[in-house]
PDB file of C-alpha atoms in Angstrom:
ATOM      1  CA  MET A 437       0.023   0.047   0.051  1.00  0.00           C
ATOM      2  CA  PHE A 438       1.163   3.592  -0.771  1.00  0.00           C
ATOM      3  CA  GLY A 439      -0.191   6.949   0.400  1.00  0.00           C
ATOM      4  CA  ASN A 440       0.249   9.602   3.325  1.00  0.00           C
ATOM      5  CA  VAL A 441      -0.062   8.866   6.998  1.00  0.00           C
ATOM      6  CA  VAL A 442      -2.139  11.750   8.578  1.00  0.00           C
ATOM      7  CA  TYR A 443      -2.622  10.591  12.245  1.00  0.00           C
ATOM      8  CA  TYR A 444      -0.441   8.185  13.898  1.00  0.00           C
ATOM      9  CA  ASP A 445      -0.727   6.823  17.575  1.00  0.00           C
ATOM     10  CA  LYS A 446       2.834   5.173  18.045  1.00  0.00           C
ATOM     11  CA  LYS A 447       2.641   4.497  21.810  1.00  0.00           C
ATOM     12  CA  LYS A 448      -0.834   2.871  21.244  1.00  0.00           C
ATOM     13  CA  ILE A 449       0.452   0.745  18.176  1.00  0.00           C
ATOM     14  CA  ASP A 450       3.500  -0.363  19.788  1.00  0.00           C
ATOM     15  CA  GLU A 451       1.469  -0.983  22.791  1.00  0.00           C
ATOM     16  CA  TYR A 452      -0.772  -3.552  20.846  1.00  0.00           C
ATOM     17  CA  LYS A 453       1.749  -4.916  18.945  1.00  0.00           C
ATOM     18  CA  ALA A 454       3.468  -6.009  22.128  1.00  0.00           C
ATOM     19  CA  VAL A 455       0.088  -7.637  23.281  1.00  0.00           C
ATOM     20  CA  ILE A 456      -0.393  -9.542  20.023  1.00  0.00           C
ATOM     21  CA  LYS A 457       3.455 -10.813  19.987  1.00  0.00           C
ATOM     22  CA  GLY A 458       3.112 -11.730  23.722  1.00  0.00           C
ATOM     23  CA  GLN A 459       6.533 -10.152  24.036  1.00  0.00           C
ATOM     24  CA  LYS A 460       7.833  -6.471  25.085  1.00  0.00           C
ATOM     25  CA  ASN A 461       9.110  -4.365  21.616  1.00  0.00           C
ATOM     26  CA  LEU A 462      12.706  -3.601  21.530  1.00  0.00           C
ATOM     27  CA  GLU A 463      13.353  -0.157  20.305  1.00  0.00           C
ATOM     28  CA  VAL A 464      16.068  -0.927  17.918  1.00  0.00           C
ATOM     29  CA  GLU A 465      18.163   2.671  17.442  1.00  0.00           C
ATOM     30  CA  GLU A 466      20.911   1.165  14.607  1.00  0.00           C
ATOM     31  CA  TYR A 467      21.564  -1.883  13.094  1.00  0.00           C
ATOM     32  CA  GLU A 468      25.441  -3.647  12.417  1.00  0.00           C
ATOM     33  CA  VAL A 469      25.313  -5.038   9.157  1.00  0.00           C
ATOM     34  CA  SER A 470      27.740  -7.472   7.861  1.00  0.00           C
ATOM     35  CA  ASN A 471      28.166  -7.889   3.770  1.00  0.00           C
ATOM     36  CA  ASP A 472      30.312 -10.692   2.652  1.00  0.00           C
ATOM     37  CA  LYS A 473      30.675 -10.931  -1.327  1.00  0.00           C
ATOM     38  CA  GLY A 474      33.086 -13.408  -3.333  1.00  0.00           C
ATOM     39  CA  VAL A 475      35.552 -11.444  -5.203  1.00  0.00           C
ATOM     40  CA  GLN A 476      36.861 -13.002  -8.479  1.00  0.00           C
ATOM     41  CA  VAL A 477      40.714 -12.606  -8.385  1.00  0.00           C
ATOM     42  CA  ASP A 478      43.584 -13.656 -10.458  1.00  0.00           C
ATOM     43  CA  LEU A 479      43.974 -17.416  -9.727  1.00  0.00           C
ATOM     44  CA  LYS A 480      47.513 -17.551 -10.898  1.00  0.00           C
ATOM     45  CA  ALA A 481      48.272 -14.693  -8.430  1.00  0.00           C
ATOM     46  CA  PHE A 482      46.331 -16.016  -5.308  1.00  0.00           C
ATOM     47  CA  GLY A 483      45.415 -19.540  -6.090  1.00  0.00           C
ATOM     48  CA  ALA A 484      42.170 -19.398  -4.622  1.00  0.00           C
ATOM     49  CA  ASP A 485      38.897 -16.984  -4.653  1.00  0.00           C
ATOM     50  CA  ALA A 486      38.930 -14.567  -2.131  1.00  0.00           C
ATOM     51  CA  LYS A 487      36.350 -12.811   0.055  1.00  0.00           C
ATOM     52  CA  ALA A 488      35.718  -9.279   1.278  1.00  0.00           C
ATOM     53  CA  SER A 489      34.353  -8.455   4.180  1.00  0.00           C
ATOM     54  CA  LYS A 490      32.453  -5.068   4.822  1.00  0.00           C
ATOM     55  CA  THR A 491      30.733  -4.255   8.322  1.00  0.00           C
ATOM     56  CA  TYR A 492      29.113  -0.935   8.879  1.00  0.00           C
ATOM     57  CA  LYS A 493      26.614   0.416  11.205  1.00  0.00           C
ATOM     58  CA  ALA A 494      23.044   1.797   9.960  1.00  0.00           C
ATOM     59  CA  LYS A 495      20.660   3.491  11.767  1.00  0.00           C
ATOM     60  CA  VAL A 496      16.926   2.725  11.550  1.00  0.00           C
ATOM     61  CA  GLN A 497      14.890   4.964   9.366  1.00  0.00           C
ATOM     62  CA  GLU A 498      11.195   5.646  10.610  1.00  0.00           C
ATOM     63  CA  SER A 499       8.596   4.912   8.231  1.00  0.00           C
ATOM     64  CA  LEU A 500       5.186   5.100   9.690  1.00  0.00           C
ATOM     65  CA  LEU A 501       3.255   3.529   6.422  1.00  0.00           C
ATOM     66  CA  TYR A 502       5.348   0.316   6.873  1.00  0.00           C
ATOM     67  CA  ASN A 503       4.311   0.430  10.370  1.00  0.00           C
ATOM     68  CA  CYS A 504       0.687   0.345   9.858  1.00  0.00           C
ATOM     69  CA  ASP A 505       0.962  -2.157   7.148  1.00  0.00           C
ATOM     70  CA  GLU A 506       3.103  -4.389   9.648  1.00  0.00           C
ATOM     71  CA  PHE A 507       0.449  -3.846  12.571  1.00  0.00           C
ATOM     72  CA  GLU A 508      -2.498  -4.659   9.980  1.00  0.00           C
ATOM     73  CA  LYS A 509      -0.675  -7.869   9.224  1.00  0.00           C
ATOM     74  CA  LEU A 510      -0.248  -9.034  13.139  1.00  0.00           C
ATOM     75  CA  LEU A 511      -4.215  -8.098  13.207  1.00  0.00           C
ATOM     76  CA  ASN A 512      -4.878 -10.375  10.371  1.00  0.00           C
ATOM     77  CA  GLY A 513      -6.880 -13.977  11.714  1.00  0.00           C
ATOM     78  CA  ARG A 514      -7.427 -12.401  15.105  1.00  0.00           C
ATOM     79  CA  ASP A 515     -11.131 -12.795  16.282  1.00  0.00           C
ATOM     80  CA  ASP A 516     -11.076  -8.992  17.924  1.00  0.00           C
ATOM     81  CA  TYR A 517     -10.256  -7.794  14.438  1.00  0.00           C
ATOM     82  CA  PHE A 518     -12.515  -6.690  11.851  1.00  0.00           C
ATOM     83  CA  ASP A 519     -11.266  -5.211   8.505  1.00  0.00           C
ATOM     84  CA  PHE A 520     -14.144  -3.442   6.703  1.00  0.00           C
ATOM     85  CA  THR A 521     -12.194  -2.928   3.390  1.00  0.00           C
ATOM     86  CA  GLN A 522     -12.031  -6.522   2.669  1.00  0.00           C
ATOM     87  CA  SER A 523     -15.463  -7.498   3.928  1.00  0.00           C
ATOM     88  CA  SER A 524     -19.157  -5.554   4.622  1.00  0.00           C
ATOM     89  CA  GLY A 525     -20.881  -8.493   6.077  1.00  0.00           C
ATOM     90  CA  PHE A 526     -19.928  -7.175   9.717  1.00  0.00           C
ATOM     91  CA  ASP A 527     -22.373  -5.429  12.343  1.00  0.00           C
ATOM     92  CA  LEU A 528     -20.785  -2.613  14.013  1.00  0.00           C
ATOM     93  CA  THR A 529     -23.789  -2.412  16.584  1.00  0.00           C
ATOM     94  CA  THR A 530     -23.356  -5.609  17.841  1.00  0.00           C
ATOM     95  CA  MET A 531     -19.309  -5.122  18.096  1.00  0.00           C
ATOM     96  CA  SER A 532     -17.812  -5.494  21.739  1.00  0.00           C
ATOM     97  CA  ARG A 533     -15.504  -2.929  23.468  1.00  0.00           C
ATOM     98  CA  GLY A 534     -12.203  -3.357  22.827  1.00  0.00           C
ATOM     99  CA  VAL A 535     -12.066  -4.610  19.203  1.00  0.00           C
ATOM    100  CA  ILE A 536      -9.793  -3.093  16.467  1.00  0.00           C
ATOM    101  CA  ILE A 537     -11.478  -1.840  12.926  1.00  0.00           C
ATOM    102  CA  LYS A 538     -10.196  -0.857   9.695  1.00  0.00           C
ATOM    103  CA  PHE A 539     -12.357   0.941   7.479  1.00  0.00           C
ATOM    104  CA  GLU A 540     -12.688   4.183   4.704  1.00  0.00           C
ATOM    105  CA  GLY A 541     -14.653   6.898   5.646  1.00  0.00           C
ATOM    106  CA  TYR A 542     -14.555  10.589   6.064  1.00  0.00           C
ATOM    107  CA  ILE A 543     -13.596  12.503   8.941  1.00  0.00           C
ATOM    108  CA  LYS A 544     -15.112  15.923  10.013  1.00  0.00           C
ATOM    109  CA  ILE A 545     -13.884  18.663  12.960  1.00  0.00           C
ATOM    110  CA  PRO A 546     -17.362  19.845  14.241  1.00  0.00           C
ATOM    111  CA  GLU A 547     -17.394  23.877  13.352  1.00  0.00           C
ATOM    112  CA  GLU A 548     -17.608  24.376  17.330  1.00  0.00           C
ATOM    113  CA  PHE A 549     -13.773  23.734  17.946  1.00  0.00           C
ATOM    114  CA  ASP A 550     -12.576  26.101  15.186  1.00  0.00           C
ATOM    115  CA  PHE A 551     -13.109  28.867  18.084  1.00  0.00           C
ATOM    116  CA  THR A 552     -11.586  26.606  20.284  1.00  0.00           C
ATOM    117  CA  GLN A 553      -8.621  26.122  18.569  1.00  0.00           C
ATOM    118  CA  THR A 554      -7.899  29.881  17.753  1.00  0.00           C
ATOM    119  CA  ILE A 555      -7.751  30.119  21.469  1.00  0.00           C
ATOM    120  CA  ASP A 556      -4.899  28.125  21.229  1.00  0.00           C
ATOM    121  CA  LYS A 557      -2.799  30.401  19.313  1.00  0.00           C
ATOM    122  CA  PHE A 558      -3.340  32.872  21.634  1.00  0.00           C
ATOM    123  CA  LYS A 559      -2.181  30.958  24.615  1.00  0.00           C
ATOM    124  CA  PRO A 560       1.398  32.647  24.701  1.00  0.00           C
ATOM    125  CA  MET A 561       0.228  35.873  25.072  1.00  0.00           C
ATOM    126  CA  LEU A 562      -2.676  35.089  27.231  1.00  0.00           C
ATOM    127  CA  VAL A 563      -0.118  33.413  29.639  1.00  0.00           C
ATOM    128  CA  ALA A 564       2.278  36.466  29.410  1.00  0.00           C
ATOM    129  CA  SER A 565      -0.526  38.999  30.472  1.00  0.00           C
ATOM    130  CA  LEU A 566      -1.886  36.756  33.054  1.00  0.00           C
ATOM    131  CA  VAL A 567       1.307  35.481  34.999  1.00  0.00           C
ATOM    132  CA  ASN A 568       3.307  38.321  36.492  1.00  0.00           C
ATOM    133  CA  ASP A 569       5.713  39.450  39.034  1.00  0.00           C
ATOM    134  CA  THR A 570       3.483  39.758  41.556  1.00  0.00           C
ATOM    135  CA  MET A 571       2.718  36.056  41.756  1.00  0.00           C
ATOM    136  CA  ASP A 572       4.884  33.861  43.816  1.00  0.00           C
ATOM    137  CA  LYS A 573       6.648  31.094  41.838  1.00  0.00           C
ATOM    138  CA  SER A 574       4.126  28.342  42.785  1.00  0.00           C
ATOM    139  CA  GLU A 575       1.156  30.401  41.566  1.00  0.00           C
ATOM    140  CA  GLN A 576       2.981  31.195  38.336  1.00  0.00           C
ATOM    141  CA  GLU A 577       3.506  27.482  37.928  1.00  0.00           C
ATOM    142  CA  ALA A 578      -0.135  27.191  38.591  1.00  0.00           C
ATOM    143  CA  MET A 579      -1.141  29.232  36.049  1.00  0.00           C
ATOM    144  CA  LYS A 580       0.929  28.075  33.166  1.00  0.00           C
ATOM    145  CA  VAL A 581      -0.134  24.234  34.156  1.00  0.00           C
ATOM    146  CA  PHE A 582      -4.094  26.089  33.603  1.00  0.00           C
ATOM    147  CA  PHE A 583      -3.246  26.809  30.309  1.00  0.00           C
ATOM    148  CA  GLU A 584      -1.219  23.917  28.843  1.00  0.00           C
ATOM    149  CA  THR A 585      -2.492  22.067  26.160  1.00  0.00           C
ATOM    150  CA  SER A 586       0.443  20.417  24.763  1.00  0.00           C
ATOM    151  CA  ASP A 587      -1.914  17.142  24.650  1.00  0.00           C
ATOM    152  CA  THR A 588      -4.874  18.731  23.166  1.00  0.00           C
ATOM    153  CA  LYS A 589      -7.349  16.657  21.904  1.00  0.00           C
ATOM    154  CA  ILE A 590      -9.294  17.492  18.742  1.00  0.00           C
ATOM    155  CA  PRO A 591     -12.999  16.058  18.263  1.00  0.00           C
ATOM    156  CA  VAL A 592     -13.719  14.243  14.919  1.00  0.00           C
ATOM    157  CA  LEU A 593     -17.076  12.733  13.813  1.00  0.00           C
ATOM    158  CA  ILE A 594     -16.981   9.828  11.547  1.00  0.00           C
ATOM    159  CA  ASP A 595     -19.858   8.712   9.391  1.00  0.00           C
ATOM    160  CA  PHE A 596     -19.851   5.189   8.529  1.00  0.00           C
ATOM    161  CA  ASP A 597     -22.089   2.241   7.234  1.00  0.00           C
ATOM    162  CA  GLU A 598     -25.014   4.473   8.594  1.00  0.00           C
ATOM    163  CA  LEU A 599     -23.434   4.960  11.865  1.00  0.00           C
ATOM    164  CA  LEU A 600     -22.032   7.993  13.467  1.00  0.00           C
ATOM    165  CA  MET A 601     -18.534   7.336  15.446  1.00  0.00           C
ATOM    166  CA  CYS A 602     -16.871   9.781  17.567  1.00  0.00           C
ATOM    167  CA  SER A 603     -13.273  10.093  18.684  1.00  0.00           C
ATOM    168  CA  LYS A 604     -10.726  12.774  20.146  1.00  0.00           C
ATOM    169  CA  LEU A 605      -7.057  13.022  17.965  1.00  0.00           C
ATOM    170  CA  ILE A 606      -4.104  13.680  20.122  1.00  0.00           C
ATOM    171  CA  SER A 607      -2.705  16.799  18.681  1.00  0.00           C
ATOM    172  CA  ASN A 608       0.830  15.675  19.202  1.00  0.00           C
ATOM    173  CA  ASN A 609      -0.092  12.412  16.912  1.00  0.00           C
ATOM    174  CA  MET A 610      -1.097  14.546  13.964  1.00  0.00           C
ATOM    175  CA  LEU A 611       1.045  14.979  10.778  1.00  0.00           C
ATOM    176  CA  VAL A 612      -0.594  17.499   9.204  1.00  0.00           C
ATOM    177  CA  LYS A 613      -1.159  21.138  10.678  1.00  0.00           C
ATOM    178  CA  TYR A 614      -4.741  21.730  12.148  1.00  0.00           C
ATOM    179  CA  GLU A 615      -5.514  24.079   9.201  1.00  0.00           C
ATOM    180  CA  ASP A 616      -4.912  21.495   6.634  1.00  0.00           C
ATOM    181  CA  MET A 617      -7.200  18.995   8.398  1.00  0.00           C
ATOM    182  CA  GLU A 618     -10.204  20.556   6.489  1.00  0.00           C
ATOM    183  CA  GLU A 619      -9.332  19.593   3.044  1.00  0.00           C
ATOM    184  CA  TYR A 620      -9.280  15.722   4.518  1.00  0.00           C
ATOM    185  CA  GLU A 621     -13.111  16.115   4.841  1.00  0.00           C
ATOM    186  CA  GLU A 622     -13.834  15.602   1.234  1.00  0.00           C
ATOM    187  CA  LEU A 623     -10.971  12.715   0.983  1.00  0.00           C
ATOM    188  CA  GLU A 624     -11.674   9.324   1.782  1.00  0.00           C
ATOM    189  CA  VAL A 625      -8.877   8.102   4.267  1.00  0.00           C
ATOM    190  CA  THR A 626      -8.189   4.858   5.863  1.00  0.00           C
ATOM    191  CA  ILE A 627      -8.348   4.548   9.688  1.00  0.00           C
ATOM    192  CA  ILE A 628      -7.510   2.013  12.194  1.00  0.00           C
ATOM    193  CA  ALA A 629      -9.160   2.307  15.729  1.00  0.00           C
ATOM    194  CA  ARG A 630     -10.373   0.266  18.343  1.00  0.00           C
ATOM    195  CA  ILE A 631     -14.117   0.665  19.922  1.00  0.00           C
ATOM    196  CA  THR A 632     -14.159   2.119  23.191  1.00  0.00           C
ATOM    197  CA  SER A 633     -17.787   2.653  24.125  1.00  0.00           C
ATOM    198  CA  GLY A 634     -19.589  -0.936  25.120  1.00  0.00           C
ATOM    199  CA  ASN A 635     -22.725   0.544  23.112  1.00  0.00           C
ATOM    200  CA  MET A 636     -24.310   3.326  21.611  1.00  0.00           C
ATOM    201  CA  VAL A 637     -23.866   6.561  23.793  1.00  0.00           C
ATOM    202  CA  ASN A 638     -26.989   8.589  23.588  1.00  0.00           C
ATOM    203  CA  ALA A 639     -26.734  11.927  21.644  1.00  0.00           C
ATOM    204  CA  LYS A 640     -27.600  13.803  24.736  1.00  0.00           C
ATOM    205  CA  LYS A 641     -24.082  13.166  26.294  1.00  0.00           C
ATOM    206  CA  ALA A 642     -21.524  15.220  24.977  1.00  0.00           C
ATOM    207  CA  PHE A 643     -18.548  13.440  23.392  1.00  0.00           C
ATOM    208  CA  TYR A 644     -15.998  16.502  24.008  1.00  0.00           C
ATOM    209  CA  ASP A 645     -15.677  18.901  26.427  1.00  0.00           C
ATOM    210  CA  PRO A 646     -13.427  21.706  26.133  1.00  0.00           C
ATOM    211  CA  LEU A 647     -12.223  22.282  29.682  1.00  0.00           C
ATOM    212  CA  LYS A 648     -11.650  18.627  29.897  1.00  0.00           C
ATOM    213  CA  ASP A 649      -9.871  17.660  26.602  1.00  0.00           C
ATOM    214  CA  PHE A 650      -8.534  21.015  25.646  1.00  0.00           C
ATOM    215  CA  MET A 651      -7.274  22.954  29.088  1.00  0.00           C
ATOM    216  CA  THR A 652      -7.439  19.861  31.037  1.00  0.00           C
ATOM    217  CA  LEU A 653      -9.109  21.155  34.221  1.00  0.00           C
ATOM    218  CA  ASN A 654      -9.857  18.731  37.088  1.00  0.00           C
ATOM    219  CA  ARG A 655     -13.661  17.832  37.416  1.00  0.00           C
ATOM    220  CA  ALA A 656     -13.841  20.340  40.382  1.00  0.00           C
ATOM    221  CA  MET A 657     -12.781  23.007  38.652  1.00  0.00           C
ATOM    222  CA  ARG A 658     -15.098  22.124  36.000  1.00  0.00           C
ATOM    223  CA  ARG A 659     -18.228  21.915  38.479  1.00  0.00           C
ATOM    224  CA  SER A 660     -17.516  25.250  40.045  1.00  0.00           C
ATOM    225  CA  MET A 661     -17.975  27.226  37.003  1.00  0.00           C
ATOM    226  CA  ASP A 662     -20.771  29.313  36.797  1.00  0.00           C
ATOM    227  CA  GLY A 663     -20.727  29.878  32.800  1.00  0.00           C
ATOM    228  CA  ARG A 664     -18.724  29.272  29.984  1.00  0.00           C
ATOM    229  CA  ALA A 665     -16.978  31.534  27.419  1.00  0.00           C
ATOM    230  CA  ASP A 666     -17.460  31.033  23.461  1.00  0.00           C
ATOM    231  CA  GLY A 667     -15.333  28.210  22.158  1.00  0.00           C
ATOM    232  CA  LEU A 668     -15.548  26.634  25.791  1.00  0.00           C
ATOM    233  CA  ASN A 669     -19.236  25.030  25.521  1.00  0.00           C
ATOM    234  CA  GLU A 670     -19.526  21.314  25.585  1.00  0.00           C
ATOM    235  CA  ILE A 671     -19.663  19.539  21.763  1.00  0.00           C
ATOM    236  CA  TYR A 672     -22.502  17.199  21.147  1.00  0.00           C
ATOM    237  CA  ALA A 673     -23.395  14.658  18.426  1.00  0.00           C
ATOM    238  CA  ASP A 674     -26.696  14.753  16.556  1.00  0.00           C
ATOM    239  CA  ARG A 675     -27.529  11.552  16.914  1.00  0.00           C
ATOM    240  CA  ASN A 676     -26.586   8.204  18.748  1.00  0.00           C
ATOM    241  CA  TYR A 677     -23.197   7.438  18.496  1.00  0.00           C
ATOM    242  CA  ARG A 678     -20.153   4.833  19.784  1.00  0.00           C
ATOM    243  CA  VAL A 679     -17.126   6.228  20.729  1.00  0.00           C
ATOM    244  CA  ILE A 680     -13.837   4.960  19.297  1.00  0.00           C
ATOM    245  CA  GLU A 681     -10.070   5.592  19.798  1.00  0.00           C
ATOM    246  CA  ILE A 682      -8.102   6.557  16.198  1.00  0.00           C
ATOM    247  CA  LEU A 683      -4.848   4.799  16.026  1.00  0.00           C
ATOM    248  CA  ALA A 684      -3.889   5.736  12.536  1.00  0.00           C
ATOM    249  CA  ILE A 685      -5.189   7.416   9.338  1.00  0.00           C
ATOM    250  CA  TYR A 686      -3.665   7.269   6.296  1.00  0.00           C
ATOM    251  CA  GLN A 687      -4.926   8.108   2.426  1.00  0.00           C
TER     252      GLN A 687
END
């Protein structure tokens, strides 16, 4: 398979590969390669063939597309893996929590999140304006943590097989800029994901909360807030859905 990897959760895929293999993964940083070649020589001068030996070290070049292909091959044949690109005879509504699925579909980021994402652009200026010398060190650190968004989660909706699926992409695993994600809404992509909800989730339950998934506030702080500003409201689906954990997206 050839394509472009849009999203890749290395930590999760490595973890699941270890479970499938039944052993811990080894992180190989470089290989030592030995290359022996038979060399034609003048038999009159040497009386026999001579061999030249060459040993060198090579660093491992990461290939995410190769990793996806390798992961899928490990999954093939397992009873907890369903490949919808090879067969359409599966029923998503009856699948249990924890199974891994592969399918082709279209991903969409809710428009409500655009404003939330804008906040991230102004975060450095916002922190700078709030953190000042009048605060003690602990207060300054607390304020910085309050606005920490290094692991921002991005809400996505996927329509597939007349079923709505919701997920949250971890920004650190994105291989394209957020601004470029819009063009992928019109392109069919291949998705590898794990089902995380045991059954269908009622549409009345928000699947994304900016105060938890974007600003990482704890439950007590979220409940103590009287109101929410634009861009910090919970995001709901327009119908019942299943929750999935996306492991990889490529196109």
